[in-house]
PDB file of C-alpha atoms in Angstrom:
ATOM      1  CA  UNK A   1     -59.380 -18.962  12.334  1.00  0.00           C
ATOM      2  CA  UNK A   2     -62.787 -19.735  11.146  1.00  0.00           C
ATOM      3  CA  UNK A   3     -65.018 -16.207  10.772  1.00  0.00           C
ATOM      4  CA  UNK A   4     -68.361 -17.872   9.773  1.00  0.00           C
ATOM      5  CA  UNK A   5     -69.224 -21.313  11.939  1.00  0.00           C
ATOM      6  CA  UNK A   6     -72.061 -23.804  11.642  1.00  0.00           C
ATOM      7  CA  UNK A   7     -71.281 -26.073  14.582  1.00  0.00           C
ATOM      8  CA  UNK A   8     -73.949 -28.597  14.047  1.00  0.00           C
ATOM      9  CA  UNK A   9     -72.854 -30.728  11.056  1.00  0.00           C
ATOM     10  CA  UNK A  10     -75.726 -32.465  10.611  1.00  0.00           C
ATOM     11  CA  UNK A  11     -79.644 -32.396  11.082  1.00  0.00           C
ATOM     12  CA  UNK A  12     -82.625 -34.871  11.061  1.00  0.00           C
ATOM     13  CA  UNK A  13     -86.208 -33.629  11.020  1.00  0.00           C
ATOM     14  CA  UNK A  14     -89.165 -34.779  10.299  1.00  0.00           C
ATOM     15  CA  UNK A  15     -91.383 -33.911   7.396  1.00  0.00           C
ATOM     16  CA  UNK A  16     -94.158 -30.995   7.881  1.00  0.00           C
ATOM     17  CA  UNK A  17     -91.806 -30.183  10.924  1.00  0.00           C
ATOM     18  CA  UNK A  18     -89.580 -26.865  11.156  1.00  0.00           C
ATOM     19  CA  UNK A  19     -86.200 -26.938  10.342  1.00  0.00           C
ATOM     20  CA  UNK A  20     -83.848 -24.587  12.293  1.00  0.00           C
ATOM     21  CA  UNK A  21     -79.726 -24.112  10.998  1.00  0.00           C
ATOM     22  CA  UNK A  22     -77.691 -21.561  13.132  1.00  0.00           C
ATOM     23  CA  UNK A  23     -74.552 -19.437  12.331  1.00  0.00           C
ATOM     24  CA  UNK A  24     -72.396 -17.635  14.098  1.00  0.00           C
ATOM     25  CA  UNK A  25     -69.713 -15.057  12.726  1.00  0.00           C
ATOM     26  CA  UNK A  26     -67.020 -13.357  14.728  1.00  0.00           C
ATOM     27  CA  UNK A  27     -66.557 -10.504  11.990  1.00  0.00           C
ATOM     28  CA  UNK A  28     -68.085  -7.276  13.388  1.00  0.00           C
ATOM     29  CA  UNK A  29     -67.835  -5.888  10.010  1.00  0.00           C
ATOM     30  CA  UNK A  30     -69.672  -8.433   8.121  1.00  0.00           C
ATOM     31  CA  UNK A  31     -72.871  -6.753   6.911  1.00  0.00           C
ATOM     32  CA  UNK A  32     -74.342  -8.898   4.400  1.00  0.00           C
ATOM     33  CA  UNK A  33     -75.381 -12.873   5.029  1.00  0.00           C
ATOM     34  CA  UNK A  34     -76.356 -15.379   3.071  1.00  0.00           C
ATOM     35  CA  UNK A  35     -77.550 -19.022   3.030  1.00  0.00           C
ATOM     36  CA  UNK A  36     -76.563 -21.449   0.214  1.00  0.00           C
ATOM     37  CA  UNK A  37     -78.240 -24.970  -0.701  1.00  0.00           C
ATOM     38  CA  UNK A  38     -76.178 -27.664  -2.052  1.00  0.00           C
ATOM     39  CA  UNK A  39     -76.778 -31.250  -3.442  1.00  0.00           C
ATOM     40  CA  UNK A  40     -74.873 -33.905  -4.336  1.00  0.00           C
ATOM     41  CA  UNK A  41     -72.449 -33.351  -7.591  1.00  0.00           C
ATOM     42  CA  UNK A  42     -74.424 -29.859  -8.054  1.00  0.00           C
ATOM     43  CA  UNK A  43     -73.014 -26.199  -7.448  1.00  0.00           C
ATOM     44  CA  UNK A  44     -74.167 -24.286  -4.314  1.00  0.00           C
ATOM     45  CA  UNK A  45     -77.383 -22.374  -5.204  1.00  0.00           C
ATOM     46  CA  UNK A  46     -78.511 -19.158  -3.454  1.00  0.00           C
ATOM     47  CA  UNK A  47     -81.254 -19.824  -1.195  1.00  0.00           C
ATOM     48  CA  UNK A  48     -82.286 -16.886   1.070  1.00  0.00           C
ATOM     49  CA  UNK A  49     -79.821 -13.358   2.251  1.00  0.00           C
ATOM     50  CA  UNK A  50     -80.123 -10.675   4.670  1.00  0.00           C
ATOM     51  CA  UNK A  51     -78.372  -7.411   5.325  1.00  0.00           C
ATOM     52  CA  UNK A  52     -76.804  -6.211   8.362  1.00  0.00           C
ATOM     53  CA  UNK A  53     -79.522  -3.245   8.604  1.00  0.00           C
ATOM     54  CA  UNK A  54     -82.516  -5.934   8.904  1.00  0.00           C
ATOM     55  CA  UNK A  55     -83.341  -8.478  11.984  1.00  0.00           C
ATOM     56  CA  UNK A  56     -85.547 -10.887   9.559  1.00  0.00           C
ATOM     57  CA  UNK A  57     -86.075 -11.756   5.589  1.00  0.00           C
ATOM     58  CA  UNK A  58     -89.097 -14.315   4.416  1.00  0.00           C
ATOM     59  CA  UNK A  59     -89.546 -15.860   1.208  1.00  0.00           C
ATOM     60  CA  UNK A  60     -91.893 -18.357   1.101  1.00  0.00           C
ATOM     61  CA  UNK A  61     -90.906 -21.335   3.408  1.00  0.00           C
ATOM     62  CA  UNK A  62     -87.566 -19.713   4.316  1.00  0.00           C
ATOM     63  CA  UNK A  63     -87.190 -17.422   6.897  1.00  0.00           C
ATOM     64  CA  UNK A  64     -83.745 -15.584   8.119  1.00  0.00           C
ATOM     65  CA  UNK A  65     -83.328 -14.416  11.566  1.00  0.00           C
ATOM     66  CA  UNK A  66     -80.110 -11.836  12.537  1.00  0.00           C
ATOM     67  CA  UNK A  67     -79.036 -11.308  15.623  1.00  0.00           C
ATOM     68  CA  UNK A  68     -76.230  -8.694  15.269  1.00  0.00           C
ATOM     69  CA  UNK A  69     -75.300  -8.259  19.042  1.00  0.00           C
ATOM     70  CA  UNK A  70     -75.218 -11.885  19.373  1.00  0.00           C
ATOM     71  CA  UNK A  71     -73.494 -12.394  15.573  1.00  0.00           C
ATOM     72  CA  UNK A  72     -75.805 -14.812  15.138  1.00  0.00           C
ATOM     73  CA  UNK A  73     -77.938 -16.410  12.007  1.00  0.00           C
ATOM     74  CA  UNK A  74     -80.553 -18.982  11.663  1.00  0.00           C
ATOM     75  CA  UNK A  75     -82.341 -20.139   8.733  1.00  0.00           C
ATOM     76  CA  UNK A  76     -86.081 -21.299   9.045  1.00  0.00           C
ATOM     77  CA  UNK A  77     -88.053 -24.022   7.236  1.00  0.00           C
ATOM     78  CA  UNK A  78     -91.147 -24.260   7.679  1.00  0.00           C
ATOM     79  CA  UNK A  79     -92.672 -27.085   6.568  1.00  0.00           C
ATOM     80  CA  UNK A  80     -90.036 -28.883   6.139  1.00  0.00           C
ATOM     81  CA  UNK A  81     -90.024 -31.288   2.977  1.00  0.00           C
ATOM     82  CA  UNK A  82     -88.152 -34.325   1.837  1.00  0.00           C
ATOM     83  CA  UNK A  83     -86.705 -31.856  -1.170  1.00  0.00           C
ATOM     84  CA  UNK A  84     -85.380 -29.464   1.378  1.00  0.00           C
ATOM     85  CA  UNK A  85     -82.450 -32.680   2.130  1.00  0.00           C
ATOM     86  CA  UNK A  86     -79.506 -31.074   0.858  1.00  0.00           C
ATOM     87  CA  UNK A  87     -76.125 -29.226   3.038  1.00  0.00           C
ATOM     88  CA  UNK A  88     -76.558 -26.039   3.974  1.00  0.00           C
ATOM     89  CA  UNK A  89     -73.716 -23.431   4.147  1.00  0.00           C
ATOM     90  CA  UNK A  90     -74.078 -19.612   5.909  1.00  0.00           C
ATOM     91  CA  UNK A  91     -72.026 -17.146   4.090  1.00  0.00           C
ATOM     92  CA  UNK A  92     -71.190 -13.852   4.816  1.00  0.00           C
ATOM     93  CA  UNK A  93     -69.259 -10.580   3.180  1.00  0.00           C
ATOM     94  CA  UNK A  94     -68.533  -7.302   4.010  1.00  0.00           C
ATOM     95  CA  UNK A  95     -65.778  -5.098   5.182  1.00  0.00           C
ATOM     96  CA  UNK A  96     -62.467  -6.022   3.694  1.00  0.00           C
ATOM     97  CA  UNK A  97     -63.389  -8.918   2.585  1.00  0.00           C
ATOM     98  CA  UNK A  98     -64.535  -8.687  -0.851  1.00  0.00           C
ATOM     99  CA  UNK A  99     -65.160 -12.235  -0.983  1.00  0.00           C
ATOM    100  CA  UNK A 100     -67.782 -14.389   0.315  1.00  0.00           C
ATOM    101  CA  UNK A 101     -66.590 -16.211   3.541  1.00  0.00           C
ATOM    102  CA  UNK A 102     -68.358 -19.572   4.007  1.00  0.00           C
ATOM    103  CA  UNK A 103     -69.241 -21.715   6.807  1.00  0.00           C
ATOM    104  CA  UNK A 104     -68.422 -25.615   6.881  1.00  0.00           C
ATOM    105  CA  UNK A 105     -72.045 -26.341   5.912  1.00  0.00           C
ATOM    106  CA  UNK A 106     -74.881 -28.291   7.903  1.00  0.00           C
ATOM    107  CA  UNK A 107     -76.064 -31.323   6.107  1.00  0.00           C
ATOM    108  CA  UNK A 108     -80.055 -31.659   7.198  1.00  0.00           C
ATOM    109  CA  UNK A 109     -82.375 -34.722   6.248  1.00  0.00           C
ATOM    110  CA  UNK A 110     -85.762 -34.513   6.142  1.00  0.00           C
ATOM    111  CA  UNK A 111     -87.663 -37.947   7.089  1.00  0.00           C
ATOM    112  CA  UNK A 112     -90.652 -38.656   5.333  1.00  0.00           C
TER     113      UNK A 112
ATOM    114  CA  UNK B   1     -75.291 -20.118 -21.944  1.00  0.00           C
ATOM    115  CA  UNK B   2     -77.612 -19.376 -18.839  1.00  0.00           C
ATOM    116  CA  UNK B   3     -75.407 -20.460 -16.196  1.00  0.00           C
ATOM    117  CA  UNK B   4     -71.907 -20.685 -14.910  1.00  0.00           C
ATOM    118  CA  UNK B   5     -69.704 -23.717 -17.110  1.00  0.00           C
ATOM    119  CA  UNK B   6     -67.112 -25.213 -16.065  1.00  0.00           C
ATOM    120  CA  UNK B   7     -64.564 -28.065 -17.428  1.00  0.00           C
ATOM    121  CA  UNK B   8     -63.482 -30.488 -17.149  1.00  0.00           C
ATOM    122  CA  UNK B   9     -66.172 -31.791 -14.212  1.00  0.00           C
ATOM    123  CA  UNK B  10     -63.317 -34.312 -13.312  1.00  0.00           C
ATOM    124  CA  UNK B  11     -60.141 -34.148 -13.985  1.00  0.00           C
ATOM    125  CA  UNK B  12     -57.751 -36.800 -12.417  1.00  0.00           C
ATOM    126  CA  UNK B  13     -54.038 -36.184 -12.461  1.00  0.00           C
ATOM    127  CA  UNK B  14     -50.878 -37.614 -11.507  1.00  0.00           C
ATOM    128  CA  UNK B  15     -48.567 -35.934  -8.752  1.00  0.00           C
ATOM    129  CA  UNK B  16     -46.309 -33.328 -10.303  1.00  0.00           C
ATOM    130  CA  UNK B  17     -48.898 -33.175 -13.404  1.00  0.00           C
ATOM    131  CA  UNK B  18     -50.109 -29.919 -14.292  1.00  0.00           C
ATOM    132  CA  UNK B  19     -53.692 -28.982 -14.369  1.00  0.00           C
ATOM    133  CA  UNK B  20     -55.879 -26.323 -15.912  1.00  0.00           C
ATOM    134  CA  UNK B  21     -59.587 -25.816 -15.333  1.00  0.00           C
ATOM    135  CA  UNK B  22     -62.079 -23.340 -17.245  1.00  0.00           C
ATOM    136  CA  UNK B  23     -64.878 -21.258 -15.953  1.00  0.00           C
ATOM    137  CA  UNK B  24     -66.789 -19.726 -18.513  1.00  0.00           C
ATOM    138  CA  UNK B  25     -69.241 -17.086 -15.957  1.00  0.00           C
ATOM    139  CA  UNK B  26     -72.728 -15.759 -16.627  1.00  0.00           C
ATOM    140  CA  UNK B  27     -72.575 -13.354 -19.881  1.00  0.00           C
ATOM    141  CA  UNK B  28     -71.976  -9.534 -18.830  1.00  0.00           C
ATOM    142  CA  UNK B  29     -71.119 -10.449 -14.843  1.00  0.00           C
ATOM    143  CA  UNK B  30     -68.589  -8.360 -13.324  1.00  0.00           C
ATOM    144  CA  UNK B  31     -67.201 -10.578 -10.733  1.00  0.00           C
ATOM    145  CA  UNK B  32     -65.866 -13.867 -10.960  1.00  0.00           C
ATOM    146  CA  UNK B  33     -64.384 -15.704  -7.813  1.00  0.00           C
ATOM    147  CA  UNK B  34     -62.546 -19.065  -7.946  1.00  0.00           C
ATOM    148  CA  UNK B  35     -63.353 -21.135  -4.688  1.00  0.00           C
ATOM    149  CA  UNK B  36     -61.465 -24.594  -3.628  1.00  0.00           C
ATOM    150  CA  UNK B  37     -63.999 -27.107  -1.533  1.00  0.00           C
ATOM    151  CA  UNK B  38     -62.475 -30.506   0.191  1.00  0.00           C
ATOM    152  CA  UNK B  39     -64.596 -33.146   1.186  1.00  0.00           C
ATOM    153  CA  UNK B  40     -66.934 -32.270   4.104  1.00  0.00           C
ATOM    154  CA  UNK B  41     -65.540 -28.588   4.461  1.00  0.00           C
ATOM    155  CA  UNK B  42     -67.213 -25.620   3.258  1.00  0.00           C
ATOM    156  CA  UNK B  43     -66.288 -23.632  -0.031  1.00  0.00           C
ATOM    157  CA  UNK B  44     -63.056 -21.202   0.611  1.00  0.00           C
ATOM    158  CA  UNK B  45     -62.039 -18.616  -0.960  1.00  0.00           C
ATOM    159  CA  UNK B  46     -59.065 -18.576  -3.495  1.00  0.00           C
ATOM    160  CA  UNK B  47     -59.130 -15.583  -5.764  1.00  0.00           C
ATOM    161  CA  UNK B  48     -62.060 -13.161  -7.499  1.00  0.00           C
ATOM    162  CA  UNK B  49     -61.522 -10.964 -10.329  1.00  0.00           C
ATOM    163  CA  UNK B  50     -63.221  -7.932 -11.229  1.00  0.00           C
ATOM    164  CA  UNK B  51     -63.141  -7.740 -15.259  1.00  0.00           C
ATOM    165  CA  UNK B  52     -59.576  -9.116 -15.975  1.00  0.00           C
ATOM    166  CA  UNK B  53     -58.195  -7.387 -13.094  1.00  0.00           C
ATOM    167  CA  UNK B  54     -57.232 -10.010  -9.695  1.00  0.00           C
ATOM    168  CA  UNK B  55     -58.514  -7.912  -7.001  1.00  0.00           C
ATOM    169  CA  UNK B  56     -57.733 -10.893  -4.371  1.00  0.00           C
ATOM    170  CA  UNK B  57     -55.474 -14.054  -4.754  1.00  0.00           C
ATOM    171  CA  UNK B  58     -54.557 -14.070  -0.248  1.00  0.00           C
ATOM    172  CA  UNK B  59     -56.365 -17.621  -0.797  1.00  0.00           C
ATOM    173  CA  UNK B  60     -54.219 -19.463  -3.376  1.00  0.00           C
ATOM    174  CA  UNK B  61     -52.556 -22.004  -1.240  1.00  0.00           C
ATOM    175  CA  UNK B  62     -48.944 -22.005  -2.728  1.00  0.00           C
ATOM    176  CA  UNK B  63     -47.103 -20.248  -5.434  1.00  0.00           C
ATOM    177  CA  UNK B  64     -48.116 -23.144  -7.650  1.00  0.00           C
ATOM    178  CA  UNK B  65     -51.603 -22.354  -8.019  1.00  0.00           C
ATOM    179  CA  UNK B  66     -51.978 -19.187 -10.749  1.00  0.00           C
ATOM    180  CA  UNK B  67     -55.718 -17.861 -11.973  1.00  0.00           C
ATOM    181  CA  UNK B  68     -56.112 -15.196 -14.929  1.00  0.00           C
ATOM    182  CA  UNK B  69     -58.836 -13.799 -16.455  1.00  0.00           C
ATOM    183  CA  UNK B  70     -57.447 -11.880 -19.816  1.00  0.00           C
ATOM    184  CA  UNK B  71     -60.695 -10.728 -20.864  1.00  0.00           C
ATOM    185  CA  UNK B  72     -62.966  -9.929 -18.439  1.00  0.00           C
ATOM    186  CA  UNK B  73     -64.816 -12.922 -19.247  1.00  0.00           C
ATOM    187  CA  UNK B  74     -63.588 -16.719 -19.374  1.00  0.00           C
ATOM    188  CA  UNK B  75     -61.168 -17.782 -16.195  1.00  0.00           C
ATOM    189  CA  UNK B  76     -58.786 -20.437 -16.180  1.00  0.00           C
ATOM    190  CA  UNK B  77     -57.229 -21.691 -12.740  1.00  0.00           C
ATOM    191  CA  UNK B  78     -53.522 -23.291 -12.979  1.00  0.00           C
ATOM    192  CA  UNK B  79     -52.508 -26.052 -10.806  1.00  0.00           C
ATOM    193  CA  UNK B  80     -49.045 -26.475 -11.605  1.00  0.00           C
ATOM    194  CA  UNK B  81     -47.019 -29.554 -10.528  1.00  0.00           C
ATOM    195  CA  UNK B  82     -50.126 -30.965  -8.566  1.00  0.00           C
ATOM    196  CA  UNK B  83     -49.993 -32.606  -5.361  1.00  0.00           C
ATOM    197  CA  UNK B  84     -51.794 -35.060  -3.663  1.00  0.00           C
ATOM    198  CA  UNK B  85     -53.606 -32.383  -0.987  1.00  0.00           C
ATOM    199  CA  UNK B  86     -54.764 -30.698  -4.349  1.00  0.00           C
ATOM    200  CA  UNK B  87     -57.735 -33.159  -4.575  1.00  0.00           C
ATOM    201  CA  UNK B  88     -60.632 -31.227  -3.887  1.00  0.00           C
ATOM    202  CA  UNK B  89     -63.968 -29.791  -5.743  1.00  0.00           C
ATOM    203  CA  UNK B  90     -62.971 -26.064  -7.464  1.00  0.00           C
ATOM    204  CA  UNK B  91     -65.949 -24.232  -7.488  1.00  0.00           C
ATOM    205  CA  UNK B  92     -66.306 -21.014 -10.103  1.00  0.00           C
ATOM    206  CA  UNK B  93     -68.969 -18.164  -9.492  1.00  0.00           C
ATOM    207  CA  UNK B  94     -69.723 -15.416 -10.672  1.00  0.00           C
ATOM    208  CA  UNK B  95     -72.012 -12.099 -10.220  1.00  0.00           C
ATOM    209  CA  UNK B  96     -73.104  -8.628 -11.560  1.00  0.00           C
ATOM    210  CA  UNK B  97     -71.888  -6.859  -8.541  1.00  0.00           C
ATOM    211  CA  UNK B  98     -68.350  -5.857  -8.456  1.00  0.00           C
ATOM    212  CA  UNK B  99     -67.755  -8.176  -5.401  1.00  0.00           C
ATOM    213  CA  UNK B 100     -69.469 -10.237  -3.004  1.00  0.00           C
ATOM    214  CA  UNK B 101     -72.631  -7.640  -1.945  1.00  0.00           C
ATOM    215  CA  UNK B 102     -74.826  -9.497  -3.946  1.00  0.00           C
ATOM    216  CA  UNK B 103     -75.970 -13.044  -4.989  1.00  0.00           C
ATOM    217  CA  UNK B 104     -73.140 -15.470  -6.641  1.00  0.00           C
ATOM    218  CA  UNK B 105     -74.004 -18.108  -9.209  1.00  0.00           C
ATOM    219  CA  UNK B 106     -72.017 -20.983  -8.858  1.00  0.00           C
ATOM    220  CA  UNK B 107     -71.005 -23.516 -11.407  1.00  0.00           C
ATOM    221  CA  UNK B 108     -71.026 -27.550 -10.930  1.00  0.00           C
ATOM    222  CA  UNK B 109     -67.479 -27.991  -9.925  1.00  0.00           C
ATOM    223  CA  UNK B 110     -64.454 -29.180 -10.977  1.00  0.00           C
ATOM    224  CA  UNK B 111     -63.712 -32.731  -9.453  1.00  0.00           C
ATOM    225  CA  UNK B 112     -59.789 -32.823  -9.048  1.00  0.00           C
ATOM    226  CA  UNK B 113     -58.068 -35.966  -8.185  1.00  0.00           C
ATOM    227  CA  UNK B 114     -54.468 -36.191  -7.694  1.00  0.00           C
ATOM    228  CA  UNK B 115     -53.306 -40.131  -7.600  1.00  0.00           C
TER     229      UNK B 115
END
């Protein structure tokens, strides 16, 4: 059963436009989430996180919302850019899990 | 080196072949997890190590599939008498925290292809 979903596999916005990826969890004891960028042939790289005890992280262009009551993500780009094309996978830890437990990943494209 | 390596990138094998792939983590990171990615599903989890010792291996598919880390450093995962539902990207990562609380660094990938 999946603990971390991103039910919208894919996403088209347009450039200078905000870009909005949700999450969901069913893990009450998660406490820690993260967001992951990957391209083509590359590794995932870390992007943006957030702990449990926090509603909202910034850094720069990215923006993290939590909702815990709702176990509920999103991840905020605003302005989008062409660059920001790419899959995006929520991840989250905490609790017994000393792993990170990843979503199925939301691949967005950014129109010029 | 400044990131995590791994090797081979691909590696393409023939049923019932055996397989090894290397992860060589970040110098002085604590934690290194191995993670198996199909196409068009998210990374999941197959094993992490803290130092040499396997804190976790719930996510190795099958009894064929063996991971060690003897020194605390460079991991190699075993694929032993590969099978077609193998084929998938492994990813490695590692991090400074003793598990997942904190940022992992990811390597490129191993590209697995069993024909």
């Amino acid at each position: 059963d999946q603990q971390v979903k991103q039910n919208s596999p894919s996403l088209s916005v347009q450039e200078g436009r905000i870009s909005i990826l949700n999450c969901d969890y069913t893990n009450s004891m998660f406490d820690y989430f993260l967001w992951y960028k990957k391209y083509p042939a590359e590794g995932p790289t870390f992007l943006i996180s957030i702990s449990s005890i926090k509603d909202k992280n910034e850094d720069g262009r990215f923006t993290v919302f939590l909702n815990k009551s709702a176990k509920h993500l999103s991840l905020h780009i605003v302005p989008s850019q062409p660059g920001d094309s790419a899959v995006y996978f929520c991840a989250a830890s905490g609790g017994s899990q000393g792993n990170l437990i990843f979503g199925k990943g939301t691949k967005l494209s950014v129109k010029p | 080196g400044a990131g995590v390596s791994q090797s081979p990138r691909y590696k393409v094998a023939k049923r019932g072949q055996d397989v090894a792939l290397r992860c060589d983590p970040i110098s002085g990171h604590v934690s290194l997890f191995w993670y198996q990615q199909a196409l068009g599903q998210g990374p999941e989890f197959l094993t992490y190590f803290q130092n040499e010792a396997q804190l976790d291996k719930s996510g190795l598919p099958s009894d064929r599939f063996f991971a060690e880390r003897p020194e605390g450093s460079v991991s190699t995962l075993k694929i032993q008498r590969t099978q077609q539902e193998d084929s998938a990207v492994y990813l490695c990562a590692s991090s400074v925290y003793r598990d997942a609380t904190g940022e992992l660094f990811f390597g490129e990938g191993s590209r697995l292809t069993v024909l």
